[in-house]
Amino acid sequence: MLLQQILNGIMIGSVYALTAMGATLIYGILRILDIANAGAYVAGAYFGWFIYLKTGNLVLAFLFSMMITGLIGVLIHRFIYAPILSKPRILPIVPLVASVGLFTLTGDLARLIAGPGTKAYNVDFGVDVINIGKLTVVPAWILIIVLTALLFTVLWLVLNKTKLGLAWRATAEDADIAKAVGINTNSAMALSYILGYGFAAAAGIMVGILYNSITPALGEVPSYKMLSIIVLGGLGSPVGTVIAGLFIGMVETMLSAYNLTFIPKDSVAFIVLILVLLIKPSGLISKTNNI
Amino acid sequence: MREIVKVEGLKMYFGGLKAIDNLDMSIYEHETLGIIGPNGAGKTTLFNTICGVYKPTGGKVIFNGQEVQGSPPYEIARKGIARTFQISKPLHDLTILDNVIAASGIHEYTGIRSFFKKSHTKEVLEKVHAILELVGLSHIADKKAREVSLGYLRRLEIARVLATDPQLIMLDEPCAGLSNYAINEITELILKLKSQGKTIVLIEHNLPITMKVCDRILVLNYGQKIAEGTPEEVQHNKKVIEAYLGEEDED
Amino acid sequence: MGNYITTVAVNIAVFSLLALSLNIIIGYAGQSMMGHAAFFGIGAYTAAILTNKGISFWLALLASLIVSGALGAILGIISLRLRDDFLAITTIGINFVMVALFQNMKFFGGSLGMAVKPLTMFGKKATPMHFLIMLLILIFLVCMLIRKMNSSWFGLALASLRGDEGAAQSFGVNTNQYKILAFIIGTSIAGLTGGVYAHRMTFIFSSSFAFIVSISIISMVVVGGVGTIRGPLVGAILLGAAPELLRFADDYRMILYGGVIVLMMRFQPQGLLGENSFLMNKFNQYINPLLKRKGGEFNA
Ligand SMILES: Nc1ncnc2c1ncn2[C@@H]1O[C@H](COP(=O)(O)OP(=O)(O)OP(=O)(O)O)[C@@H](O)[C@H]1O
Ligand SMILES: [Mg+2]
């Protein structure tokens, strides 16, 4: 049924958008592709799982996991990316390679600390499914869609209505000019990491709940899918990221729902990306920094 | 004097912005032509359009009787127009020497065939060392471009231009941001090139320098030629004084 | 040589070739190629399919070289339209899509992988030693090729392209042409290596050409030192041997791998033996004068 698939697509797409948002915020400011964002997604899922296991409180799990992961992001920026970016670049891919290293590191740390196996993510919503007419809705879906909408609203408010958000937008527009007119670009960077890694953490928890499991390899698919989403979204554009995330989620869902997958669903994002770049080399939505 | 470049009705628009607007101009052999105008007047864009960095929106650029507008920059360079960049573009991880050698290979970049031809031959080295001597870079020939100061990078730009044996030399603000001492040295260098009979187009904000070295001056404002003539003529031209003093009155 | 050591050596030799060839694209030409393993795979599958059809090994190798190089040329042409970040992502994408194709198409053996007709040499089944010698000869040839490139105008064209495209064009370098050529050379060597590798393994799986393999190759180049010949070789030896040496610490292998990469990028992005790296500076300071005094010129 079409409506069912659309709902499904929105749900998957929201998770994608949320995962990719961090990479977008970071790209907007630092102009680097931070694959390690998918590491934050893994770390966040594990923190959330642990906190939920100990407290049984999902709100706490989300809040603390997002906070811890966000703070780790700030530290990673402070001690790894900032020094790398302050030196003359030998190769354009140096920061990208560093982020791949970080990503590898996170996945494996998760494996070492929590063990290689799958962890169950049993969150009890009271009911298993809700039937609305012919529509079947799993409570986790509602959680995901509502929470994503909430987080994006918060993001929108922060970027558009606060001083910090103004700093972010100005820095994304032109870091040198922003610095010259006295905008604190460092706080804009910190904001990118706190929000970016925090959002990735939330996405990690959501996916854990959705599939009722997490493994150390959780980040592998998002790590690259995220890249195609942020490019499709126009690199550095938060709105574009949401649109691209929903778009990819929808395309994937439709293709697999109607058995059109001659190619695995996880490469759809890249095929779309490559096609789009061939037609329009500046990305789907090329105007960057457009909130 | 022979006209080596003729620009006819040249237009370069960026969206609605008319960076070059219906410009006619000529460059004659052995002359030094100054191009002046306020910030954003379109001077650099004029260079970029002549050198093939941009495809002009309209008009012609005729070099030695041949239309060249729209050709890619490397072809125009090979034909004999060489330019420096306002924001210098050194090859950071090469030495000063190799930067100039790279430029001297202008006719060697023939694709796969260039694989089989050695670059650092004796003749090439001799030629490049002579150029380095001329522009005053010999003592730092082995330094990496990233290690040298702006003044030296400006000279490197000029050295690279000379290494291509150009018929026309276009210099985009070679003195900007330099100390008075360095400015004098660059001016001396330009005068030396001039005395060798080179054809030079010079963009320069520093009016005294322009007046001193140029035979003729062309004034641009909002992409249009507002005056052209000898330094004295231009100096006393009303429109020029207006453009420089009261940019707001313009519109 | 023991069989185990030969096996490890063959593996290192394969990665040396991959790292050397990738270095032509990223180190010399400065292009953000993140999907080198895809071309390694294209070469491997091309050769495997052909020899399985009864075509001779040497012709199949030639075909690997040509097919990978041709696809590399297409990537080169695509790269002209993309800026740096997009090129990095596109090449990552190509890597994933290629692996998905290998994995899902019957033609490539599907998810079960593909058996490769074993190579006979001198009337007998080729041994790992044969492959090692073959690979060492290839490494030697590729090193000579790169040396030749570095002393030619071609090398200067790549250096100019890497340094500043605008500047390069201002002195006559057709940067598009050289970008495509760099992609062709790098990917065709990777394809050739794939052809040899397929016959060495006698069985190939899509996972041998996954993105993570591209990352390993990149790591070798950047850990060793970009834009040098010694760098990728040393990188391939260090990172190729490390997993074997670290067998005792199997559990910490990926952590070390990830950690080393992060630390290298943070403190020595030019690589251990890259220009101006800590080790090379010490070498030039202390050891080079000694060598020079003895009349020996160090040139690596
Ligand atoms: N690539 C471009 N895209 C859009 N607008 C451009 C581009 N290049 C130049 N411009 C615009 O064209 C106008 C002319 O710029 P140009 O750089 O030619 O000025 P200029 O005379 O060299 O100024 P300056 O003295 O500051 O160097 C400016 O308004 C500039 O913003
Ligand atoms: Mg200018």
Short mmCIF file of N, CA and C in Angstrom, two decimals, chain A residues 178-242:
data_model
loop_
_atom_site.label_atom_id
_atom_site.label_comp_id
_atom_site.label_asym_id
_atom_site.label_seq_id
_atom_site.Cartn_x
_atom_site.Cartn_y
_atom_site.Cartn_z
N ALA A 178 33.91 36.62 8.56
CA ALA A 178 33.28 36.48 9.87
C ALA A 178 34.29 36.80 10.97
N LYS A 179 35.49 36.26 10.82
CA LYS A 179 36.53 36.49 11.81
C LYS A 179 36.88 37.97 11.84
N ALA A 180 36.98 38.55 10.66
CA ALA A 180 37.39 39.95 10.56
C ALA A 180 36.39 40.87 11.25
N VAL A 181 35.10 40.53 11.19
CA VAL A 181 34.13 41.41 11.83
C VAL A 181 33.86 40.99 13.27
N GLY A 182 34.74 40.17 13.80
CA GLY A 182 34.69 39.89 15.22
C GLY A 182 33.73 38.79 15.63
N ILE A 183 33.31 37.96 14.70
CA ILE A 183 32.45 36.84 15.07
C ILE A 183 33.30 35.72 15.62
N ASN A 184 32.81 35.10 16.66
CA ASN A 184 33.58 34.04 17.29
C ASN A 184 33.41 32.75 16.47
N THR A 185 34.33 32.54 15.54
CA THR A 185 34.20 31.38 14.66
C THR A 185 34.43 30.09 15.43
N ASN A 186 35.21 30.18 16.52
CA ASN A 186 35.45 28.97 17.30
C ASN A 186 34.15 28.44 17.90
N SER A 187 33.32 29.36 18.38
CA SER A 187 32.09 28.88 18.99
C SER A 187 31.16 28.31 17.91
N ALA A 188 31.26 28.85 16.69
CA ALA A 188 30.46 28.28 15.60
C ALA A 188 30.91 26.85 15.32
N MET A 189 32.23 26.63 15.39
CA MET A 189 32.73 25.29 15.15
C MET A 189 32.28 24.34 16.25
N ALA A 190 32.39 24.82 17.48
CA ALA A 190 31.96 23.99 18.60
C ALA A 190 30.48 23.65 18.46
N LEU A 191 29.70 24.64 18.05
CA LEU A 191 28.26 24.40 17.86
C LEU A 191 28.04 23.30 16.81
N SER A 192 28.80 23.38 15.72
CA SER A 192 28.67 22.35 14.68
C SER A 192 28.90 20.97 15.26
N TYR A 193 29.92 20.86 16.07
CA TYR A 193 30.25 19.54 16.60
C TYR A 193 29.26 19.07 17.64
N ILE A 194 28.88 19.96 18.55
CA ILE A 194 27.91 19.54 19.58
C ILE A 194 26.62 19.09 18.92
N LEU A 195 26.08 19.95 18.06
CA LEU A 195 24.82 19.59 17.42
C LEU A 195 25.01 18.41 16.47
N GLY A 196 26.08 18.48 15.68
CA GLY A 196 26.30 17.45 14.66
C GLY A 196 26.47 16.07 15.27
N TYR A 197 27.38 15.96 16.21
CA TYR A 197 27.62 14.66 16.83
C TYR A 197 26.44 14.26 17.70
N GLY A 198 25.80 15.26 18.33
CA GLY A 198 24.62 14.97 19.15
C GLY A 198 23.50 14.38 18.29
N PHE A 199 23.27 14.99 17.14
CA PHE A 199 22.22 14.48 16.25
C PHE A 199 22.54 13.07 15.77
N ALA A 200 23.81 12.86 15.45
CA ALA A 200 24.20 11.53 14.99
C ALA A 200 23.94 10.52 16.09
N ALA A 201 24.23 10.91 17.34
CA ALA A 201 23.98 10.01 18.47
C ALA A 201 22.50 9.66 18.56
N ALA A 202 21.66 10.69 18.42
CA ALA A 202 20.21 10.45 18.49
C ALA A 202 19.78 9.49 17.38
N ALA A 203 20.35 9.71 16.18
CA ALA A 203 20.00 8.83 15.06
C ALA A 203 20.43 7.40 15.37
N GLY A 204 21.59 7.25 15.97
CA GLY A 204 22.07 5.91 16.33
C GLY A 204 21.11 5.21 17.27
N ILE A 205 20.65 5.94 18.30
CA ILE A 205 19.71 5.33 19.24
C ILE A 205 18.42 4.93 18.52
N MET A 206 17.94 5.84 17.67
CA MET A 206 16.68 5.55 16.96
C MET A 206 16.79 4.28 16.12
N VAL A 207 17.90 4.16 15.41
CA VAL A 207 18.05 2.98 14.58
C VAL A 207 18.15 1.73 15.45
N GLY A 208 18.84 1.88 16.59
CA GLY A 208 18.92 0.76 17.53
C GLY A 208 17.53 0.32 17.96
N ILE A 209 16.70 1.30 18.31
CA ILE A 209 15.34 0.97 18.75
C ILE A 209 14.54 0.37 17.60
N LEU A 210 14.68 0.98 16.44
CA LEU A 210 13.91 0.55 15.28
C LEU A 210 14.17 -0.92 14.94
N TYR A 211 15.43 -1.30 14.93
CA TYR A 211 15.74 -2.68 14.55
C TYR A 211 15.99 -3.56 15.76
N ASN A 212 15.80 -2.96 16.93
CA ASN A 212 15.97 -3.68 18.17
C ASN A 212 17.35 -4.32 18.31
N SER A 213 18.34 -3.71 17.71
CA SER A 213 19.69 -4.27 17.88
C SER A 213 20.74 -3.24 17.50
N ILE A 214 21.91 -3.37 18.15
CA ILE A 214 23.05 -2.59 17.69
C ILE A 214 24.27 -3.49 17.64
N THR A 215 25.14 -3.22 16.67
CA THR A 215 26.41 -3.95 16.59
C THR A 215 27.51 -2.93 16.33
N PRO A 216 28.76 -3.32 16.55
CA PRO A 216 29.85 -2.36 16.28
C PRO A 216 29.91 -1.93 14.82
N ALA A 217 29.32 -2.73 13.93
CA ALA A 217 29.38 -2.39 12.51
C ALA A 217 28.23 -1.48 12.09
N LEU A 218 27.47 -1.01 13.08
CA LEU A 218 26.30 -0.19 12.84
C LEU A 218 26.56 1.00 11.91
N GLY A 219 27.78 1.55 12.02
CA GLY A 219 28.05 2.80 11.30
C GLY A 219 28.46 2.63 9.86
N GLU A 220 28.68 1.39 9.43
CA GLU A 220 29.29 1.23 8.12
C GLU A 220 28.42 1.75 6.98
N VAL A 221 27.16 1.37 7.00
CA VAL A 221 26.29 1.84 5.92
C VAL A 221 26.09 3.36 6.00
N PRO A 222 25.74 3.90 7.19
CA PRO A 222 25.56 5.35 7.24
C PRO A 222 26.81 6.12 6.85
N SER A 223 28.00 5.57 7.14
CA SER A 223 29.22 6.34 6.93
C SER A 223 29.30 6.84 5.49
N TYR A 224 28.96 6.00 4.55
CA TYR A 224 29.07 6.48 3.17
C TYR A 224 27.75 7.01 2.63
N LYS A 225 26.65 6.44 3.11
CA LYS A 225 25.37 6.93 2.62
C LYS A 225 25.21 8.41 2.99
N MET A 226 25.66 8.71 4.21
CA MET A 226 25.65 10.08 4.69
C MET A 226 26.35 11.03 3.72
N LEU A 227 27.48 10.57 3.18
CA LEU A 227 28.21 11.43 2.26
C LEU A 227 27.39 11.76 1.03
N SER A 228 26.72 10.73 0.49
CA SER A 228 25.97 11.06 -0.72
C SER A 228 24.80 11.97 -0.38
N ILE A 229 24.25 11.80 0.82
CA ILE A 229 23.13 12.67 1.18
C ILE A 229 23.58 14.12 1.33
N ILE A 230 24.72 14.32 1.98
CA ILE A 230 25.11 15.73 2.17
C ILE A 230 25.49 16.38 0.84
N VAL A 231 26.02 15.59 -0.08
CA VAL A 231 26.33 16.19 -1.38
C VAL A 231 25.06 16.49 -2.15
N LEU A 232 24.13 15.53 -2.13
CA LEU A 232 22.86 15.76 -2.82
C LEU A 232 22.19 16.99 -2.25
N GLY A 233 22.34 17.16 -0.95
CA GLY A 233 21.71 18.31 -0.29
C GLY A 233 22.43 19.61 -0.53
N GLY A 234 23.53 19.56 -1.29
CA GLY A 234 24.20 20.80 -1.62
C GLY A 234 25.34 21.16 -0.68
N LEU A 235 25.92 20.20 0.01
CA LEU A 235 27.06 20.41 0.89
C LEU A 235 26.97 21.68 1.74
N GLY A 236 26.64 21.51 2.98
CA GLY A 236 26.62 22.67 3.86
C GLY A 236 25.24 23.30 4.00
N SER A 237 24.25 22.74 3.35
CA SER A 237 22.92 23.31 3.48
C SER A 237 22.03 22.41 4.33
N PRO A 238 21.66 22.86 5.55
CA PRO A 238 20.83 22.01 6.41
C PRO A 238 19.49 21.64 5.78
N VAL A 239 18.85 22.61 5.15
CA VAL A 239 17.55 22.30 4.54
C VAL A 239 17.73 21.27 3.43
N GLY A 240 18.76 21.50 2.62
CA GLY A 240 19.04 20.57 1.54
C GLY A 240 19.25 19.16 2.07
N THR A 241 19.92 19.06 3.22
CA THR A 241 20.18 17.75 3.80
C THR A 241 18.90 17.03 4.17
N VAL A 242 17.96 17.78 4.75
CA VAL A 242 16.68 17.16 5.13
C VAL A 242 15.98 16.65 3.86
#
